[in-house]
Structure formats: structure tokens, C-alpha cells
Coordinates of C-alpha atoms in Angstrom, one line a residue:
Chain A
X71 CA -8.5 18.6 4.4
X72 CA -6.1 17.2 1.8
X73 CA -6.5 13.7 0.6
X74 CA -7.1 11.3 -2.3
X75 CA -10.6 10.5 -3.6
X76 CA -11.3 7.4 -5.5
X77 CA -14.6 6.9 -7.3
X78 CA -16.8 4.9 -7.5
X79 CA -16.4 2.8 -4.4
X80 CA -18.0 -0.2 -6.2
X81 CA -18.1 -0.8 -9.9
X82 CA -19.7 -3.6 -11.9
X83 CA -18.6 -4.3 -15.5
X84 CA -19.8 -6.7 -18.1
X85 CA -17.3 -8.8 -19.9
X86 CA -15.8 -7.0 -22.9
X87 CA -16.4 -3.5 -21.6
X88 CA -13.8 -0.9 -20.7
X89 CA -14.2 0.9 -17.4
X90 CA -12.4 3.9 -16.0
X91 CA -11.6 4.3 -12.3
X92 CA -11.1 7.9 -11.0
X93 CA -8.4 9.1 -8.7
X94 CA -8.1 12.7 -7.6
X95 CA -5.7 14.3 -5.1
X96 CA -5.4 17.7 -3.6
X97 CA -2.1 17.2 -1.8
X98 CA 0.0 18.8 -4.6
X99 CA 1.9 15.5 -4.8
X100 CA 4.0 14.9 -7.9
X101 CA 3.8 11.2 -8.0
X102 CA 0.7 9.0 -8.3
X103 CA 0.3 5.2 -8.3
X104 CA -2.2 2.5 -9.1
X105 CA -2.2 -0.8 -7.3
X106 CA -4.2 -4.0 -7.7
X107 CA -5.0 -6.0 -4.6
X108 CA -6.2 -9.7 -4.7
X109 CA -6.6 -11.9 -1.6
X110 CA -3.3 -13.3 -0.4
X111 CA -1.3 -11.4 -3.0
X112 CA -0.6 -8.1 -1.4
X113 CA -0.3 -5.0 -3.5
X114 CA 0.8 -5.2 -7.1
X115 CA 1.9 -2.1 -9.0
X116 CA 0.0 -1.4 -12.2
X117 CA 1.2 2.0 -13.3
X118 CA 2.9 5.0 -11.8
X119 CA 3.5 8.6 -12.8
X120 CA 6.2 11.0 -11.5
X121 CA 5.1 14.1 -13.4
X122 CA 2.3 15.3 -15.6
X123 CA 2.2 13.8 -19.1
X124 CA 4.5 11.0 -18.1
X125 CA 3.9 7.5 -16.7
X126 CA 5.6 4.1 -16.4
X127 CA 4.4 0.6 -16.4
X128 CA 4.5 -1.3 -13.2
X129 CA 4.6 -5.0 -12.7
X130 CA 1.2 -5.9 -14.1
X131 CA 0.4 -3.2 -16.7
X132 CA -1.1 -5.5 -19.4
X133 CA -4.8 -4.8 -20.0
X134 CA -4.6 -1.4 -18.3
X135 CA -4.1 2.1 -19.4
X136 CA -3.6 5.5 -17.7
X137 CA -3.3 9.1 -18.4
X138 CA -1.8 12.1 -16.5
X139 CA -3.1 15.2 -18.1
X140 CA -3.4 17.1 -14.8
X141 CA -1.3 16.9 -11.6
X142 CA -4.4 16.2 -9.5
X143 CA -5.8 13.4 -11.6
X144 CA -4.6 9.9 -12.6
X145 CA -7.5 7.8 -14.0
X146 CA -7.1 4.1 -14.7
X147 CA -8.9 2.3 -17.5
X148 CA -9.4 -1.4 -17.3
X149 CA -9.7 -2.6 -20.8
X150 CA -11.4 -5.7 -22.2
X151 CA -7.9 -7.1 -22.7
X152 CA -7.6 -7.6 -18.9
X153 CA -8.6 -11.2 -18.5
X154 CA -9.3 -11.2 -14.8
X155 CA -10.2 -7.7 -13.8
X156 CA -12.2 -8.5 -10.6
X157 CA -10.1 -7.0 -7.8
X158 CA -9.7 -4.1 -5.3
X159 CA -7.9 -1.2 -6.9
X160 CA -6.0 1.4 -4.8
X161 CA -4.6 4.7 -5.8
X162 CA -1.8 6.5 -3.9
X163 CA 0.2 9.6 -4.2
X164 CA 3.6 10.9 -2.8
X165 CA 6.2 13.5 -3.2
X166 CA 8.6 12.1 -5.8
X167 CA 12.2 11.9 -4.8
X168 CA 11.4 12.1 -1.1
X169 CA 11.5 8.5 -0.1
X170 CA 11.0 9.3 3.6
X171 CA 7.4 10.6 3.2
X172 CA 5.7 7.4 2.2
X173 CA 2.4 7.2 0.4
X174 CA -1.1 8.6 1.0
X175 CA -3.8 6.1 -0.2
X176 CA -7.3 6.5 -1.4
X177 CA -10.1 4.3 0.0
X178 CA -10.2 2.0 -3.1
X179 CA -12.6 0.9 -5.8
X180 CA -13.9 -2.7 -5.9
X181 CA -14.4 -3.8 -9.4
X182 CA -16.5 -6.9 -10.2
X183 CA -17.0 -8.4 -13.6
X184 CA -20.5 -9.7 -14.0
Chain B
X14 CA 16.8 -4.1 -5.6
X15 CA 14.7 -4.0 -2.6
X16 CA 12.4 -6.7 -1.3
X17 CA 10.2 -7.2 1.8
X18 CA 9.2 -10.5 3.4
X19 CA 6.4 -10.7 5.9
X20 CA 7.0 -14.0 7.6
X21 CA 3.4 -14.7 8.7
X22 CA 0.4 -14.5 6.4
X23 CA -2.0 -14.9 9.2
X24 CA -1.7 -14.2 13.0
X25 CA -4.6 -15.1 15.3
X26 CA -4.4 -13.9 18.8
X27 CA -6.8 -13.4 21.8
X28 CA -7.9 -10.0 23.0
X29 CA -5.4 -8.4 25.4
X30 CA -2.6 -10.7 24.4
X31 CA 0.7 -9.3 23.0
X32 CA 1.4 -9.6 19.3
X33 CA 4.4 -9.3 17.0
X34 CA 4.2 -9.1 13.2
X35 CA 7.5 -9.9 11.5
X36 CA 9.0 -8.1 8.6
X37 CA 12.4 -8.7 7.0
X38 CA 13.8 -6.6 4.2
X39 CA 16.7 -6.6 1.8
X40 CA 18.4 -3.5 0.4
X41 CA 21.9 -2.6 -0.4
X42 CA 21.6 1.0 0.8
X43 CA 20.2 2.9 3.7
X44 CA 16.5 2.3 3.9
X45 CA 13.3 3.9 5.1
X46 CA 10.7 1.5 6.6
X47 CA 7.0 1.7 7.0
X48 CA 4.1 -0.2 8.5
X49 CA 0.6 0.4 7.1
X50 CA -2.8 -1.0 8.3
X51 CA -5.8 -1.8 6.1
X52 CA -9.2 -2.3 7.5
X53 CA -11.7 -4.2 5.3
X54 CA -12.7 -2.4 2.1
X55 CA -10.6 0.6 2.9
X56 CA -7.3 2.1 1.8
X57 CA -4.0 1.8 3.6
X58 CA -3.3 4.0 6.6
X59 CA 0.2 4.8 7.9
X60 CA 0.9 3.3 11.3
X61 CA 4.5 4.3 11.8
X62 CA 7.8 4.8 9.9
X63 CA 11.5 4.6 10.5
X64 CA 13.7 7.2 8.8
X65 CA 16.8 7.4 11.0
X66 CA 17.8 7.8 14.7
X67 CA 16.2 5.8 17.4
X68 CA 15.6 2.3 16.4
X69 CA 12.4 2.0 18.4
X70 CA 9.6 3.8 16.6
X71 CA 6.2 4.5 18.2
X72 CA 3.1 4.8 16.0
X73 CA -0.6 5.2 16.3
X74 CA -3.0 2.9 18.2
X75 CA -0.3 1.8 20.6
X76 CA 1.8 0.0 18.0
X77 CA 5.6 0.2 17.9
X78 CA 8.4 -1.3 15.8
X79 CA 12.0 -1.9 16.2
X80 CA 14.6 -1.4 13.4
X81 CA 17.4 -4.0 13.6
X82 CA 20.0 -3.3 10.9
X83 CA 22.1 -6.4 11.6
X84 CA 19.1 -8.7 11.2
X85 CA 17.5 -6.5 8.5
X86 CA 14.2 -6.6 10.3
X87 CA 11.5 -4.2 11.3
X88 CA 9.0 -6.1 13.4
X89 CA 5.7 -4.6 14.6
X90 CA 4.6 -5.1 18.2
X91 CA 1.7 -4.2 20.5
X92 CA 1.7 -5.3 24.1
X93 CA -2.1 -5.7 24.3
X94 CA -4.4 -6.0 21.3
X95 CA -8.1 -5.2 21.0
X96 CA -10.8 -6.6 18.7
X97 CA -10.6 -3.4 16.7
X98 CA -7.0 -4.2 15.7
X99 CA -8.2 -6.9 13.4
X100 CA -6.9 -5.8 10.0
X101 CA -4.3 -6.5 7.4
X102 CA -0.9 -5.1 8.1
X103 CA 1.7 -4.3 5.4
X104 CA 5.4 -3.7 5.8
X105 CA 7.1 -1.5 3.1
X106 CA 10.6 -0.2 2.3
X107 CA 12.1 2.5 0.2
X108 CA 15.5 4.1 -0.2
X109 CA 16.9 7.2 -1.9
X110 CA 17.8 5.2 -5.0
X111 CA 14.2 4.3 -5.6
X112 CA 13.0 7.9 -5.6
X113 CA 9.8 7.5 -3.6
X114 CA 8.7 4.1 -4.8
X115 CA 7.7 1.8 -2.0
X116 CA 8.1 -2.0 -2.1
X117 CA 5.4 -3.7 -0.1
X118 CA 5.3 -7.1 1.6
X119 CA 2.4 -9.4 1.0
X120 CA 0.7 -8.5 4.1
X121 CA -0.2 -10.2 7.5
X122 CA -3.8 -10.7 8.5
X123 CA -4.1 -10.1 12.2
X124 CA -7.3 -11.5 13.7
X125 CA -8.1 -10.7 17.3
X126 CA -10.5 -13.1 19.0
X127 CA -12.5 -12.5 22.1

């Protein structure tokens, strides 16, 4: 079955370390997205990518970086510049330019700074 | 620009009672509207969507929503809720001008009590 896989499900990071969250999809979707979720704040867009080798900043890109070297993969790196990285991170994908399809979401990664 | 307002951040109800989760949107063009559900520590799952046609949309798990263009609303309803409906619910909007980008509301936590 097609879907999106996020790994790991739980991740612990020491202050000052970079960590990379994995997101892989086998839906052949063009677009991929990263969201951050904090209690009571809904979903906030970090980065999105419409095609391979191209990506755009979302609303809260500072302290994060991404790459899109393959259509199936869109990893997110949380850098040491992100001052408050503890959150639930969601990856999603969609067909770009087809607004009526909506998104397919992964099951999320919970990152905790220790 | 699009925006979505979910009018209630928390909705507590008793089991077997009816429930309505309210969503208002703003957009200058024709829109596509979505409701997603999120269970604890999981990704978002599509409940239903409105693309065009009949203003009453039926989704999974007995939920339905009504598109009201004059009031720019897309409220979610269920005539009788179960304990298992306890989750967070997100309303989202997109339009052709946004490609496939969704704009999400801040979510409504539905808690069903016995």
C-alpha cells in the first residue's frame, strides 16, 4: 500500500546537536511538506517542496534545513540554531497543482531536547 | 489570501450526544474544504472534503459537513458521538491559486465523556 513513512517515531536530542528526521513516500507525489505541531498552536509550515531539487521556506523556517534530492524523500534537519525544537513534527505529501486532492500525512516524529 | 478560523478550541460532550465543530474560512476565490482528524501521537487522517456540487458532504465514521457559501462556513457534525471520537479535528482550505497548499485552522479538541 502507498503511504508516507516517518522515522524515528521518537527522537531525543541533546542541546547543541543537529538531528535529521526522515520522511519517505511511495505515492509518486510531487509536493512534500514539513509541519511543526505544538499544543494549542495547530500546524505550522516549516518548509515545502514542489519538485525535486527545489524547496521553499514556510512560516517558521529559521533553525531548520531540508533537501529534496529524490522525489520520494524529504528529510528535515533540526539545527542547533532552533532554540525550542521540542515538538511533534509531521510530514505530508500531495499532487502539486491539484488542490482538490488534499494531503496524505505520515504518523509523525516526536522530538524532545534533553 | 486564505485563512481558516475554528471557533472552538475545545468541545466536551457526553457519549451519544450530537456535536458540531465550527469552521469559518476566508478566500476570494472558489475553495476546496477539508476536515482532518488526529488521534494522539498520530498523523492527520482525512475525514471528508468538499470540492463542488452538493453542499452536504458525508465522510468516514458517521461525520458530515455542510458547505455554506454565504456564511463562508464548513461546520462538521455527528448526530451521536462515541468515546472513540475523542481526538483533535482540523479544518483546512485550499484553492486553485494556491496550487495544492492547504491552510489549516488551529484545531478543535473533541472530548467525549461517558
